[in-house]
Coordinates of C-alpha atoms and ligand atoms in Angstrom, one line a residue:
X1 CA 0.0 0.0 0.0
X2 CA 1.2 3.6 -1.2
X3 CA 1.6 5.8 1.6
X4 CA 0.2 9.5 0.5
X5 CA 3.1 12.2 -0.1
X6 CA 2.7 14.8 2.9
X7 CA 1.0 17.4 0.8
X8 CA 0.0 20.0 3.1
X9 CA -1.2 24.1 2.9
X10 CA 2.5 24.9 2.2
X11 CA 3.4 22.7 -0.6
X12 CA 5.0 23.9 -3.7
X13 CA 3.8 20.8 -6.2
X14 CA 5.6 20.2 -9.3
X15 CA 4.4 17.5 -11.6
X16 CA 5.8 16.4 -14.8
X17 CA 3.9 13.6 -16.5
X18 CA 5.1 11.2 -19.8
X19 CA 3.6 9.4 -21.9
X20 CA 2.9 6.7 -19.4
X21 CA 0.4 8.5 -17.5
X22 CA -1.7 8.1 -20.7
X23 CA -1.3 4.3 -21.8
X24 CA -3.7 3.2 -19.8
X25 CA -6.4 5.4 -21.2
X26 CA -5.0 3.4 -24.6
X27 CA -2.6 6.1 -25.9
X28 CA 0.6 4.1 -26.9
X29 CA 3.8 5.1 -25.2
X30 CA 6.6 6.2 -27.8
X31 CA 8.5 2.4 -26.5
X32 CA 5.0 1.1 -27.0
X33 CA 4.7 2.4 -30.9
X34 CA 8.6 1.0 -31.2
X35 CA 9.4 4.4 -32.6
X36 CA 7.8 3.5 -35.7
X37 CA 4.5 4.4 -37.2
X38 CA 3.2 2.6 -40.6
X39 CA 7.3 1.9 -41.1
X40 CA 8.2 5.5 -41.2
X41 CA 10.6 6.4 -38.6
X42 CA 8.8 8.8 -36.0
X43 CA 11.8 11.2 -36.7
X44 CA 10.6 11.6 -40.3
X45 CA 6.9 12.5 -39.0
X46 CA 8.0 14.4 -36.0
X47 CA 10.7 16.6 -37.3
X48 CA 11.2 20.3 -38.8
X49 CA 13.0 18.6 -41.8
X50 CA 10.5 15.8 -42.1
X51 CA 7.6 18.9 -42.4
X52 CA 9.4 20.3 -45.5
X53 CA 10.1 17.0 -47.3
X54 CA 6.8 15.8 -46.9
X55 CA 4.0 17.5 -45.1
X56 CA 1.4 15.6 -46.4
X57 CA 2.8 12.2 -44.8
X58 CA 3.1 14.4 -41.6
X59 CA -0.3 16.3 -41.4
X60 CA -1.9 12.1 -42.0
X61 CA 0.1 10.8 -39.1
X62 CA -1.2 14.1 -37.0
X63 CA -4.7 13.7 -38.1
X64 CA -4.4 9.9 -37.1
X65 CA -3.5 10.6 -33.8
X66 CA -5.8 13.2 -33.6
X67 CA -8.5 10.5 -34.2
X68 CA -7.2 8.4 -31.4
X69 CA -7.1 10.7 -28.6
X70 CA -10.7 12.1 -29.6
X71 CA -11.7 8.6 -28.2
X72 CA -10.0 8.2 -25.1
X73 CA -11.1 9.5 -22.0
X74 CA -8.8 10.9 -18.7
X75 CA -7.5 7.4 -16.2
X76 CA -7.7 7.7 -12.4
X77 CA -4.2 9.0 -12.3
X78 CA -5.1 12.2 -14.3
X79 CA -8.5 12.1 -11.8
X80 CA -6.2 12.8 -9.2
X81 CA -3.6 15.0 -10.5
X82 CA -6.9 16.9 -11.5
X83 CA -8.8 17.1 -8.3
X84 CA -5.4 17.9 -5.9
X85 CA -5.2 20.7 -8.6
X86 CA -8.7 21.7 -7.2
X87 CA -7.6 21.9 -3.9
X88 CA -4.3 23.4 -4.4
X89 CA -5.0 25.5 -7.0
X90 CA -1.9 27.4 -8.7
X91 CA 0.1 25.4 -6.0
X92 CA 0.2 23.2 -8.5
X93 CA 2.2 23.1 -11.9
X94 CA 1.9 20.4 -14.2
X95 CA 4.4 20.2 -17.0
X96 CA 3.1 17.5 -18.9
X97 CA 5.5 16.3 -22.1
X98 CA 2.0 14.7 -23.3
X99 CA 0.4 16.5 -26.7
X100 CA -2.9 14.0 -25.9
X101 CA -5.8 16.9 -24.0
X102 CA -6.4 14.0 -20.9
X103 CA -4.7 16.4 -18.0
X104 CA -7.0 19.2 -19.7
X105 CA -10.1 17.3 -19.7
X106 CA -9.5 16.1 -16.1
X107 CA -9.5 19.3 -14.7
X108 CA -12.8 20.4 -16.7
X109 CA -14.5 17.7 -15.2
X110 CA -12.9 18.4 -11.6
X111 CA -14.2 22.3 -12.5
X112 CA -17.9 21.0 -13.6
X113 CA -18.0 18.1 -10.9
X114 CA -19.9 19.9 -8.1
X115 CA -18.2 19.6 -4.8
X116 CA -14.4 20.4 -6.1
X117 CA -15.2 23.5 -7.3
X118 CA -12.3 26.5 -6.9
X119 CA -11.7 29.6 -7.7
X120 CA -8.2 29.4 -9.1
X121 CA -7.1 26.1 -11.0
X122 CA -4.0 24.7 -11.2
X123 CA -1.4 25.5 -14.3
X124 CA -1.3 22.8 -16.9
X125 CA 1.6 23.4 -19.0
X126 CA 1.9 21.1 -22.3
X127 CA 5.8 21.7 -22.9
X128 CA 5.4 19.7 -25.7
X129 CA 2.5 21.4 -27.5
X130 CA -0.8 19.9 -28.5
X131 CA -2.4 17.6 -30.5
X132 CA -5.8 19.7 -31.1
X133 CA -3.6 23.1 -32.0
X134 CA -2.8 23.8 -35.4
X135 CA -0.5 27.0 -36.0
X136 CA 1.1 28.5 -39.1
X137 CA 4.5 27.0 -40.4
X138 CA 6.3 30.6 -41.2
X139 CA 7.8 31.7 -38.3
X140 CA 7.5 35.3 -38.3
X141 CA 3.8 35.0 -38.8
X142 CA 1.9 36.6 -36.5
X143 CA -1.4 34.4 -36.7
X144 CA -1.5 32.6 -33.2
X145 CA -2.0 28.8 -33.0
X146 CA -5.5 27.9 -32.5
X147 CA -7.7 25.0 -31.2
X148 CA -8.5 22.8 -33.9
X149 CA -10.0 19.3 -34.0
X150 CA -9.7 18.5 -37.8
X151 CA -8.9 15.3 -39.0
X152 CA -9.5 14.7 -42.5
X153 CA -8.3 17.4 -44.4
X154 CA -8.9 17.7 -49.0
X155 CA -6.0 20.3 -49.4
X156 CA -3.3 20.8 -46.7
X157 CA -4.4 23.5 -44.4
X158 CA -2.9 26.8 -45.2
X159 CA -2.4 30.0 -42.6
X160 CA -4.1 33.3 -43.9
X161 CA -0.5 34.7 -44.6
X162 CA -0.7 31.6 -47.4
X163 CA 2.2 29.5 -45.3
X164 CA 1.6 26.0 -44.8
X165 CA 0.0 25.4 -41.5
X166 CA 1.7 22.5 -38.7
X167 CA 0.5 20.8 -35.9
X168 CA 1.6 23.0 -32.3
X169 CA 3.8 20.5 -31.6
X170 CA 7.2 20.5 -30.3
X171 CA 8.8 18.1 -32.9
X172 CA 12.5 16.2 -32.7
X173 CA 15.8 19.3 -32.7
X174 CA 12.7 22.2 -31.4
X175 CA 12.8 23.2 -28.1
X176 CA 10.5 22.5 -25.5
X177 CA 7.4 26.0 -24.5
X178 CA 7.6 27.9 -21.5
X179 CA 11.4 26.4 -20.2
X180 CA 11.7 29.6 -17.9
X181 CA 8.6 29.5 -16.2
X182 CA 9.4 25.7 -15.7
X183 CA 12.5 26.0 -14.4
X184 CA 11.7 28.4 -12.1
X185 CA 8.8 26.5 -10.8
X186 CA 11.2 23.8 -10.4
X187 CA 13.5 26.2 -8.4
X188 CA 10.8 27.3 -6.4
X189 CA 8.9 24.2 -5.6
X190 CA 9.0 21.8 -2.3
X191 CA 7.8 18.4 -3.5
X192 CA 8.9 17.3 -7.4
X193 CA 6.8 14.1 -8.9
X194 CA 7.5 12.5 -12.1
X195 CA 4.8 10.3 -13.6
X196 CA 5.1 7.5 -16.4
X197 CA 8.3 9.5 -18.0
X198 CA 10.9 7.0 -18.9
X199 CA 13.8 9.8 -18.8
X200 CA 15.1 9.5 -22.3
X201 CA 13.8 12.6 -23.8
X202 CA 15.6 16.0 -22.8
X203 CA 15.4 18.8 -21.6
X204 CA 12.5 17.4 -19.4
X205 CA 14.7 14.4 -18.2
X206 CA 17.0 17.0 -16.6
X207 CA 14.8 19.0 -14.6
X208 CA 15.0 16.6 -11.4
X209 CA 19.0 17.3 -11.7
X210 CA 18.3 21.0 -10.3
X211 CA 16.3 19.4 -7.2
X212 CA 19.7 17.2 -6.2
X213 CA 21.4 21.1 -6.8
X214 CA 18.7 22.5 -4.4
X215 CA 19.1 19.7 -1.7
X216 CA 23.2 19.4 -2.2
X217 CA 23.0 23.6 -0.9
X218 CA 20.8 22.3 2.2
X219 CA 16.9 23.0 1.0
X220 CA 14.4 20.5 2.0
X221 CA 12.9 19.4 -1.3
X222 CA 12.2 15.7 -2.1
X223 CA 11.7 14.4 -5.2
X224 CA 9.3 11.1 -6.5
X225 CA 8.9 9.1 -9.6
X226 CA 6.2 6.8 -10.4
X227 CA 5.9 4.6 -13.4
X228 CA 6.4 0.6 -14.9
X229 CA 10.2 0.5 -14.4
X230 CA 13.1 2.0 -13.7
X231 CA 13.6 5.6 -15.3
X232 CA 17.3 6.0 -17.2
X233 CA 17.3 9.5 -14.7
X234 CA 16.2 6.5 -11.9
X235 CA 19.1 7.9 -9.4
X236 CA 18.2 11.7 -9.6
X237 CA 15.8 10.9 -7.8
X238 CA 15.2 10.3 -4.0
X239 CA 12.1 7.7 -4.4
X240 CA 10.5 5.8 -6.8
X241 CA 7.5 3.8 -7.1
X242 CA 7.1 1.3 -9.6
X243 CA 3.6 0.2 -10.9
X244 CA 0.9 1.0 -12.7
X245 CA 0.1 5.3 -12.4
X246 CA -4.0 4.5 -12.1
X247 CA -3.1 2.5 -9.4
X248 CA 0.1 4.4 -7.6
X249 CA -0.9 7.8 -8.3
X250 CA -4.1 8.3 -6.3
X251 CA -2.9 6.9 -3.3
X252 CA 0.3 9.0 -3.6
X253 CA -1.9 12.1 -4.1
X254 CA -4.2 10.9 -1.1
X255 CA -7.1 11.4 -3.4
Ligands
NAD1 P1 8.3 7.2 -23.0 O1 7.4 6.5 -24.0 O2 9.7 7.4 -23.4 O3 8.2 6.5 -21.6 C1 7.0 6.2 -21.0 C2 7.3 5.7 -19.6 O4 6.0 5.4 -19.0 C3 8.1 4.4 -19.6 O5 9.2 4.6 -18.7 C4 7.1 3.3 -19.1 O6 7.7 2.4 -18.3 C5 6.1 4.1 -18.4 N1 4.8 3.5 -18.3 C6 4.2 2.8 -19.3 N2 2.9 2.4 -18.9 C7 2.8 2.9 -17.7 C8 1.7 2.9 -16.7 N3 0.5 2.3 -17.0 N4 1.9 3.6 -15.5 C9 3.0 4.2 -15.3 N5 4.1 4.3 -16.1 C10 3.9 3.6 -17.3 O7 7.5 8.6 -22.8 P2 8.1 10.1 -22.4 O8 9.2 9.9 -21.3 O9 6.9 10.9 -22.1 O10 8.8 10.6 -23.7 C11 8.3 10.3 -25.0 C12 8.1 11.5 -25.9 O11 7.0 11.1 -26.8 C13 7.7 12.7 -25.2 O12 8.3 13.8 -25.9 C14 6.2 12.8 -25.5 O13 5.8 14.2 -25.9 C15 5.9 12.0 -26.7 N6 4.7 11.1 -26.6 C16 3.5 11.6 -26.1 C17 2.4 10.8 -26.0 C18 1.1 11.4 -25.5 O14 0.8 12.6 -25.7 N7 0.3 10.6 -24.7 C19 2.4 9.5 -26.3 C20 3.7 9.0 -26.8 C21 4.8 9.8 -26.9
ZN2 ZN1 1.0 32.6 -41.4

């Protein structure tokens, strides 16, 4: 039995989720998908260069996961996350390296669900981008990306400035939205939890590194991962929890 984290009126919560917070509402993990989807390697779908040589491929592997994540629906680990965010409110930060909307549509039902109702929420930030925002490809454009839920398109979708459009997604060589504010949440936090990240992928990988700074100049901060198996960052970190995140995560959360 999981033992609940001591999460109290001072704590400082940062949570950074992977892609195995989502596998078991049926969204594969990047491991899972064995890096390749219908033979092309996910580099070639997921990559600046792979956008110019062949947007069409890229905008059909976007629209298919597009499909897929319109038919999943948020696990009881994104419950939880969702109604401690209630509680907590902007005590909370969640980085989540996810493009899938689950951590999103968690927290709209927490806000709609009666009882956990609060005035602030807690601050859901999709580092990698997501899956239902579309923006323009030029980058001086000024057009803002925008929430869209196509999936089939005729024509590829074009911006107003007559650029290609892209999926708001963080792709292989970009770098990761909003790294300053995360960091300094990072600085600033007391508790850091990972959840279903297997540590591979940087700069996210690295951000538990600045918690053994923090502790090595004598602040109390602890840091917790939870997920299948052993994380490559596994000895960054001061406990981990291995298992299933449905399962782990609500009683860690004491939700
Ligand atoms: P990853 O696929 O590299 O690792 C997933 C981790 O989750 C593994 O360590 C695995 O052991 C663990 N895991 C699998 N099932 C689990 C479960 N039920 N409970 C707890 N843990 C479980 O994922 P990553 O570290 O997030 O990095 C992959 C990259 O691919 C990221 O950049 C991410 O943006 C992207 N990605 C996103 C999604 C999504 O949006 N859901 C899905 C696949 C990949
Ligand atoms: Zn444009």
């Amino acid at each position: 039995m999981t033992a609940p984290l001591p999460i109290d009126d001072h704590t400082q919560l940062f949570v950074l989720t992977g892609a195995g917070i989502s596998a078991e509402s049926g969204i594969a993990t990047f491991r899972d998908a064995g890096g390749l989807w219908e033979n092309h390697k996910v580099e070639e779908v997921a990559s600046p260069g792979g956008f110019a040589a062949n947007p069409e491929l890229v905008w059909r592997f976007y629209a298919a996961r597009r499909k897929a994540a319109l038919a999943v629906i948020p696990n009881a680990a994104h419950r939880a996350l969702a109604q401690l965010g209630s509680r907590l409110g902007d005590r909370l930060f969640l980085a989540t390296q996810n493009v899938d909307p689950l951590h999103q549509k968690a927290a709209e039902e927490a806000q709609t669900g009666g009882q956990l109702r609060s005035a602030s929420t807690s601050i859901i930030c999709a580092m990698h981008g997501e899956l239902f925002k579309t923006r323009c490809s030029r980058e001086a454009c000024t057009e803002e990306p925008f929430y869209d839920e196509r999936c089939d398109f005729e024509d590829l979708p074009r911006c107003p400035c007559g650029s290609l459009q892209r999926p708001h997604i963080v792709w292989f060589g970009e770098i990761p939205f909003e790294m300053h504010t995360i960091k300094r949440r990072v600085q600033a936090c007391s508790l850091f939890v990972t959840i279903g990240s297997s540590g591979a992928v940087y700069p996210a990988a690295g951000l538990v590194r600045e918690i053994r700074y923090r502790q090595s100049q004598g602040e109390s901060v602890r840091s917790v991962y939870v997920g299948l198996e052993r994380p490559e960052n596994a000895d960054s970190f001061d406990e981990l929890h291995l298992g299933r995140a449905t399962e782990i995560v609500p009683a860690l959360l004491g939700v």
